[in-house]
Amino acid sequence: MSREYYDDYRHGASRKRRKSLPGSVFNGVMLILSVATGAAMIVTLLAPFVHPGRTWIFPVLGLVAPAVYVITLLVTLYWIIRWRWRIALPLVVLLLAGLFKVPLFLKPELRRHYGEETSFGRGAITLLTFNVRSFYNDRGQWSFDGVTEVIRRVNPDIVCLQEFNRTSSKAEELDSLLSDYDRTVVMEGNRRDPVFPLALYTKYRILGKSHSILGPMKQDGQSVWVDLLVGDDTIRIFNNHLHSTAITVHDDKYLSEHQFLTDTAGGAKIKNIFRRFRDNSMLRAAQADTIARAIAATPGCKIVCGDFNDTPMSYTYRVMAQDLDDAFRASGKGYSYTFRGFMDVLRIDYVLYSEDLECLDYQVLYDVDLSDHYPVVVRLRPVKR
């Protein structure tokens, strides 16, 4: 009798499961979502290795890599809870492959230090890199005084500025305010020249400098190197500002506020944004290839910093960071972002360094709202061999 009861119960439960139409539909939707997220995860992992000229999908998914990883993780957890390992296992493999990329975005802070003064000792080099947006913040307000105050407060040994305002008399005033620093400004050009210059202020002796590595380009993107005498060492600093994404404030608002969902022309606008992003990703990739050759040809100590206008899961970053260490990966804490916009999730400003140096500290100054970027401060020290 108990056997018959068990069989009836089992068959009845099976019939109930088959009759659950909403559950079947939901599982079907989740299965489609699983295939889509799995494919997106594969493309995201390949993005750094594929030139953006191939297709727009690689740079776009590289841009939103953290979101792709989180969505894949949530979908995987759903199938694990449902005990559907045939679906979950391939996603787990992709998550494990992506796990090695997580430190590019997130460094968990396992131990907090409260009220402790950090001493970096003698020989430490403090470097500040900052895209100052021609000394205007993202609200169009003049920010020169604030920028000089930040430099004074941090008191760095090396200051690398991108989008330096060469036409303003305030640039000369900055020289006098930073009288302890030697200065070099490159790509001075004329007032009609659309290329933004790069500036470097340093307390160290300048031994030499290059003209623009990228040549006399009439577009947004420059790179130079400067040789500095630091103690007995010569350190080459590469200051970079790669081509812009051309994603405007309006584009940012259009995407972050999901205006495309109610816009009848949303499809065309999204396509236009993706096309511009792809085209500019191609320009950055070409610039990165040129700069990477100059970096590889440089022996000895070198620091590569500036505004790359690309995320860590990009072709640009992989090429630029080849054989170099990332200061955030070495000493960063938490989730790092350096761009004020796009929901505050993008790390596009970097400090990379050669094995002749070690990173002691990495900070993004989130209390500074003087540009559409945050300043990045890194402390390095030559390695004694």
PDB file of C-alpha atoms in Angstrom, residues 100-278:
ATOM      1  CA  PHE A 100      41.704  36.576 -12.528  1.00  0.00           C
ATOM      2  CA  LYS A 101      40.482  39.901 -13.953  1.00  0.00           C
ATOM      3  CA  VAL A 102      38.609  41.004 -10.826  1.00  0.00           C
ATOM      4  CA  PRO A 103      41.749  42.606  -9.242  1.00  0.00           C
ATOM      5  CA  LEU A 104      41.786  45.034 -12.172  1.00  0.00           C
ATOM      6  CA  PHE A 105      38.603  46.546 -10.744  1.00  0.00           C
ATOM      7  CA  LEU A 106      38.246  45.435  -7.127  1.00  0.00           C
ATOM      8  CA  LYS A 107      40.750  44.862  -4.324  1.00  0.00           C
ATOM      9  CA  PRO A 108      38.936  43.775  -1.140  1.00  0.00           C
ATOM     10  CA  GLU A 109      40.204  45.585   1.944  1.00  0.00           C
ATOM     11  CA  LEU A 110      40.579  42.736   4.417  1.00  0.00           C
ATOM     12  CA  ARG A 111      42.056  44.828   7.198  1.00  0.00           C
ATOM     13  CA  ARG A 112      41.241  48.443   7.989  1.00  0.00           C
ATOM     14  CA  HIS A 113      43.648  50.895   9.565  1.00  0.00           C
ATOM     15  CA  TYR A 114      42.138  53.674  11.619  1.00  0.00           C
ATOM     16  CA  GLY A 115      44.032  56.834  12.504  1.00  0.00           C
ATOM     17  CA  GLU A 116      47.430  55.426  11.568  1.00  0.00           C
ATOM     18  CA  GLU A 117      50.030  57.716  10.040  1.00  0.00           C
ATOM     19  CA  THR A 118      51.786  56.022   7.155  1.00  0.00           C
ATOM     20  CA  SER A 119      55.481  56.699   6.692  1.00  0.00           C
ATOM     21  CA  PHE A 120      56.979  55.733   3.357  1.00  0.00           C
ATOM     22  CA  GLY A 121      60.572  56.410   4.309  1.00  0.00           C
ATOM     23  CA  ARG A 122      63.370  57.981   2.329  1.00  0.00           C
ATOM     24  CA  GLY A 123      63.532  57.400  -1.377  1.00  0.00           C
ATOM     25  CA  ALA A 124      59.761  57.344  -1.884  1.00  0.00           C
ATOM     26  CA  ILE A 125      58.519  59.122  -5.017  1.00  0.00           C
ATOM     27  CA  THR A 126      55.075  60.709  -4.895  1.00  0.00           C
ATOM     28  CA  LEU A 127      53.421  61.084  -8.300  1.00  0.00           C
ATOM     29  CA  LEU A 128      50.110  62.796  -9.044  1.00  0.00           C
ATOM     30  CA  THR A 129      48.362  62.358 -12.393  1.00  0.00           C
ATOM     31  CA  PHE A 130      45.292  64.443 -13.159  1.00  0.00           C
ATOM     32  CA  ASN A 131      43.259  65.329 -16.242  1.00  0.00           C
ATOM     33  CA  VAL A 132      42.420  68.927 -15.283  1.00  0.00           C
ATOM     34  CA  ARG A 133      39.977  69.566 -18.165  1.00  0.00           C
ATOM     35  CA  SER A 134      41.619  72.907 -18.992  1.00  0.00           C
ATOM     36  CA  PHE A 135      40.943  73.989 -15.389  1.00  0.00           C
ATOM     37  CA  TYR A 136      37.157  73.700 -15.695  1.00  0.00           C
ATOM     38  CA  ASN A 137      35.080  71.253 -13.663  1.00  0.00           C
ATOM     39  CA  ASP A 138      32.271  69.170 -15.153  1.00  0.00           C
ATOM     40  CA  ARG A 139      29.814  71.994 -14.390  1.00  0.00           C
ATOM     41  CA  GLY A 140      31.845  74.466 -16.441  1.00  0.00           C
ATOM     42  CA  GLN A 141      33.202  76.337 -13.414  1.00  0.00           C
ATOM     43  CA  TRP A 142      36.790  77.645 -13.260  1.00  0.00           C
ATOM     44  CA  SER A 143      38.840  75.278 -11.061  1.00  0.00           C
ATOM     45  CA  PHE A 144      42.396  76.613 -11.293  1.00  0.00           C
ATOM     46  CA  ASP A 145      42.633  77.650  -7.627  1.00  0.00           C
ATOM     47  CA  GLY A 146      41.325  74.272  -6.495  1.00  0.00           C
ATOM     48  CA  VAL A 147      43.838  72.385  -8.655  1.00  0.00           C
ATOM     49  CA  THR A 148      46.769  74.357  -7.248  1.00  0.00           C
ATOM     50  CA  GLU A 149      45.470  73.757  -3.718  1.00  0.00           C
ATOM     51  CA  VAL A 150      45.333  69.987  -4.345  1.00  0.00           C
ATOM     52  CA  ILE A 151      48.924  70.001  -5.625  1.00  0.00           C
ATOM     53  CA  ARG A 152      50.067  71.925  -2.560  1.00  0.00           C
ATOM     54  CA  ARG A 153      48.178  69.603  -0.211  1.00  0.00           C
ATOM     55  CA  VAL A 154      49.534  66.402  -1.747  1.00  0.00           C
ATOM     56  CA  ASN A 155      53.010  67.916  -2.268  1.00  0.00           C
ATOM     57  CA  PRO A 156      53.987  65.403  -4.975  1.00  0.00           C
ATOM     58  CA  ASP A 157      57.470  65.065  -6.411  1.00  0.00           C
ATOM     59  CA  ILE A 158      56.069  64.639  -9.922  1.00  0.00           C
ATOM     60  CA  VAL A 159      52.869  66.165 -11.313  1.00  0.00           C
ATOM     61  CA  CYS A 160      51.529  64.891 -14.644  1.00  0.00           C
ATOM     62  CA  LEU A 161      48.659  66.945 -16.037  1.00  0.00           C
ATOM     63  CA  GLN A 162      46.500  66.201 -19.063  1.00  0.00           C
ATOM     64  CA  GLU A 163      44.306  68.723 -20.941  1.00  0.00           C
ATOM     65  CA  PHE A 164      46.503  71.516 -19.640  1.00  0.00           C
ATOM     66  CA  ASN A 165      45.255  75.046 -20.363  1.00  0.00           C
ATOM     67  CA  ARG A 166      48.106  76.590 -22.341  1.00  0.00           C
ATOM     68  CA  THR A 167      46.288  79.750 -23.481  1.00  0.00           C
ATOM     69  CA  SER A 168      45.410  81.136 -20.072  1.00  0.00           C
ATOM     70  CA  SER A 169      47.584  83.578 -18.158  1.00  0.00           C
ATOM     71  CA  LYS A 170      46.848  81.351 -15.177  1.00  0.00           C
ATOM     72  CA  ALA A 171      49.304  78.813 -16.619  1.00  0.00           C
ATOM     73  CA  GLU A 172      52.125  81.272 -15.929  1.00  0.00           C
ATOM     74  CA  GLU A 173      50.680  81.886 -12.492  1.00  0.00           C
ATOM     75  CA  LEU A 174      50.860  78.143 -11.839  1.00  0.00           C
ATOM     76  CA  ASP A 175      54.584  78.279 -12.617  1.00  0.00           C
ATOM     77  CA  SER A 176      55.112  80.927  -9.951  1.00  0.00           C
ATOM     78  CA  LEU A 177      52.926  79.114  -7.419  1.00  0.00           C
ATOM     79  CA  LEU A 178      54.922  75.921  -7.999  1.00  0.00           C
ATOM     80  CA  SER A 179      58.307  77.617  -7.881  1.00  0.00           C
ATOM     81  CA  ASP A 180      59.904  74.516  -6.323  1.00  0.00           C
ATOM     82  CA  TYR A 181      59.172  72.561  -9.495  1.00  0.00           C
ATOM     83  CA  ASP A 182      60.795  72.398 -12.892  1.00  0.00           C
ATOM     84  CA  ARG A 183      58.228  72.431 -15.654  1.00  0.00           C
ATOM     85  CA  THR A 184      57.872  71.101 -19.157  1.00  0.00           C
ATOM     86  CA  VAL A 185      54.809  71.641 -21.332  1.00  0.00           C
ATOM     87  CA  VAL A 186      54.575  69.891 -24.667  1.00  0.00           C
ATOM     88  CA  MET A 187      52.431  70.424 -27.738  1.00  0.00           C
ATOM     89  CA  GLU A 188      52.166  74.147 -27.056  1.00  0.00           C
ATOM     90  CA  GLY A 189      50.707  74.817 -30.514  1.00  0.00           C
ATOM     91  CA  ASN A 190      48.588  77.862 -31.277  1.00  0.00           C
ATOM     92  CA  ARG A 191      45.194  78.916 -29.995  1.00  0.00           C
ATOM     93  CA  ARG A 192      43.391  77.305 -32.923  1.00  0.00           C
ATOM     94  CA  ASP A 193      45.177  73.985 -32.496  1.00  0.00           C
ATOM     95  CA  PRO A 194      42.606  71.520 -31.058  1.00  0.00           C
ATOM     96  CA  VAL A 195      45.262  69.335 -29.426  1.00  0.00           C
ATOM     97  CA  PHE A 196      45.352  69.646 -25.646  1.00  0.00           C
ATOM     98  CA  PRO A 197      48.905  69.783 -24.267  1.00  0.00           C
ATOM     99  CA  LEU A 198      50.458  67.730 -21.512  1.00  0.00           C
ATOM    100  CA  ALA A 199      52.338  69.315 -18.622  1.00  0.00           C
ATOM    101  CA  LEU A 200      54.800  67.860 -16.143  1.00  0.00           C
ATOM    102  CA  TYR A 201      56.045  69.577 -12.980  1.00  0.00           C
ATOM    103  CA  THR A 202      58.814  67.932 -11.002  1.00  0.00           C
ATOM    104  CA  LYS A 203      61.145  68.535  -8.081  1.00  0.00           C
ATOM    105  CA  TYR A 204      63.751  66.379  -9.811  1.00  0.00           C
ATOM    106  CA  ARG A 205      66.212  67.492 -12.427  1.00  0.00           C
ATOM    107  CA  ILE A 206      64.942  67.121 -16.000  1.00  0.00           C
ATOM    108  CA  LEU A 207      67.570  65.412 -18.166  1.00  0.00           C
ATOM    109  CA  GLY A 208      65.655  65.337 -21.416  1.00  0.00           C
ATOM    110  CA  LYS A 209      62.253  65.108 -23.044  1.00  0.00           C
ATOM    111  CA  SER A 210      60.640  63.955 -26.262  1.00  0.00           C
ATOM    112  CA  HIS A 211      58.379  65.572 -28.770  1.00  0.00           C
ATOM    113  CA  SER A 212      54.988  63.948 -29.087  1.00  0.00           C
ATOM    114  CA  ILE A 213      55.390  60.206 -29.564  1.00  0.00           C
ATOM    115  CA  LEU A 214      52.200  60.223 -31.613  1.00  0.00           C
ATOM    116  CA  GLY A 215      53.390  62.945 -33.979  1.00  0.00           C
ATOM    117  CA  PRO A 216      51.684  66.229 -34.911  1.00  0.00           C
ATOM    118  CA  MET A 217      48.175  64.807 -34.772  1.00  0.00           C
ATOM    119  CA  LYS A 218      45.198  67.151 -35.102  1.00  0.00           C
ATOM    120  CA  GLN A 219      43.100  65.111 -32.729  1.00  0.00           C
ATOM    121  CA  ASP A 220      42.612  64.542 -29.058  1.00  0.00           C
ATOM    122  CA  GLY A 221      45.511  62.336 -27.987  1.00  0.00           C
ATOM    123  CA  GLN A 222      49.133  62.941 -27.028  1.00  0.00           C
ATOM    124  CA  SER A 223      52.025  61.153 -25.360  1.00  0.00           C
ATOM    125  CA  VAL A 224      55.489  62.328 -24.312  1.00  0.00           C
ATOM    126  CA  TRP A 225      58.334  61.098 -22.174  1.00  0.00           C
ATOM    127  CA  VAL A 226      60.558  63.030 -19.773  1.00  0.00           C
ATOM    128  CA  ASP A 227      63.789  61.709 -18.221  1.00  0.00           C
ATOM    129  CA  LEU A 228      64.301  62.618 -14.548  1.00  0.00           C
ATOM    130  CA  LEU A 229      67.344  62.227 -12.315  1.00  0.00           C
ATOM    131  CA  VAL A 230      66.059  60.630  -9.098  1.00  0.00           C
ATOM    132  CA  GLY A 231      68.972  60.081  -6.738  1.00  0.00           C
ATOM    133  CA  ASP A 232      71.441  58.077  -8.776  1.00  0.00           C
ATOM    134  CA  ASP A 233      68.724  56.675 -11.042  1.00  0.00           C
ATOM    135  CA  THR A 234      67.295  57.934 -14.304  1.00  0.00           C
ATOM    136  CA  ILE A 235      63.551  57.376 -14.506  1.00  0.00           C
ATOM    137  CA  ARG A 236      61.602  57.938 -17.704  1.00  0.00           C
ATOM    138  CA  ILE A 237      58.065  59.248 -17.180  1.00  0.00           C
ATOM    139  CA  PHE A 238      55.514  58.718 -19.948  1.00  0.00           C
ATOM    140  CA  ASN A 239      52.640  61.193 -19.668  1.00  0.00           C
ATOM    141  CA  ASN A 240      49.677  60.184 -21.834  1.00  0.00           C
ATOM    142  CA  HIS A 241      46.290  61.411 -22.946  1.00  0.00           C
ATOM    143  CA  LEU A 242      44.732  59.031 -25.448  1.00  0.00           C
ATOM    144  CA  HIS A 243      41.872  59.811 -27.805  1.00  0.00           C
ATOM    145  CA  SER A 244      38.547  60.583 -26.160  1.00  0.00           C
ATOM    146  CA  THR A 245      35.592  58.194 -26.164  1.00  0.00           C
ATOM    147  CA  ALA A 246      33.488  61.067 -27.591  1.00  0.00           C
ATOM    148  CA  ILE A 247      30.695  60.043 -25.234  1.00  0.00           C
ATOM    149  CA  THR A 248      29.115  63.365 -24.322  1.00  0.00           C
ATOM    150  CA  VAL A 249      27.346  64.472 -21.138  1.00  0.00           C
ATOM    151  CA  HIS A 250      24.075  64.092 -23.050  1.00  0.00           C
ATOM    152  CA  ASP A 251      25.008  60.519 -24.045  1.00  0.00           C
ATOM    153  CA  ASP A 252      25.882  59.710 -20.433  1.00  0.00           C
ATOM    154  CA  LYS A 253      22.520  61.016 -19.219  1.00  0.00           C
ATOM    155  CA  TYR A 254      20.667  59.272 -22.060  1.00  0.00           C
ATOM    156  CA  LEU A 255      22.131  55.897 -21.081  1.00  0.00           C
ATOM    157  CA  SER A 256      22.301  56.169 -17.281  1.00  0.00           C
ATOM    158  CA  GLU A 257      18.709  57.460 -17.001  1.00  0.00           C
ATOM    159  CA  HIS A 258      17.446  54.835 -19.499  1.00  0.00           C
ATOM    160  CA  GLN A 259      15.858  57.488 -21.714  1.00  0.00           C
ATOM    161  CA  PHE A 260      16.241  55.159 -24.709  1.00  0.00           C
ATOM    162  CA  LEU A 261      13.428  52.972 -23.327  1.00  0.00           C
ATOM    163  CA  THR A 262      10.815  55.659 -24.052  1.00  0.00           C
ATOM    164  CA  ASP A 263      12.487  57.339 -27.030  1.00  0.00           C
ATOM    165  CA  THR A 264      11.037  56.337 -30.407  1.00  0.00           C
ATOM    166  CA  ALA A 265      14.411  57.103 -31.994  1.00  0.00           C
ATOM    167  CA  GLY A 266      16.268  55.222 -29.273  1.00  0.00           C
ATOM    168  CA  GLY A 267      17.577  52.497 -31.567  1.00  0.00           C
ATOM    169  CA  ALA A 268      19.208  54.962 -33.940  1.00  0.00           C
ATOM    170  CA  LYS A 269      20.734  56.973 -31.085  1.00  0.00           C
ATOM    171  CA  ILE A 270      22.147  53.872 -29.397  1.00  0.00           C
ATOM    172  CA  LYS A 271      23.620  52.750 -32.724  1.00  0.00           C
ATOM    173  CA  ASN A 272      25.205  56.185 -33.193  1.00  0.00           C
ATOM    174  CA  ILE A 273      26.747  56.083 -29.702  1.00  0.00           C
ATOM    175  CA  PHE A 274      28.160  52.599 -30.305  1.00  0.00           C
ATOM    176  CA  ARG A 275      29.523  53.648 -33.713  1.00  0.00           C
ATOM    177  CA  ARG A 276      31.337  56.640 -32.224  1.00  0.00           C
ATOM    178  CA  PHE A 277      32.659  54.516 -29.382  1.00  0.00           C
ATOM    179  CA  ARG A 278      33.950  51.899 -31.844  1.00  0.00           C
TER     180      ARG A 278
END
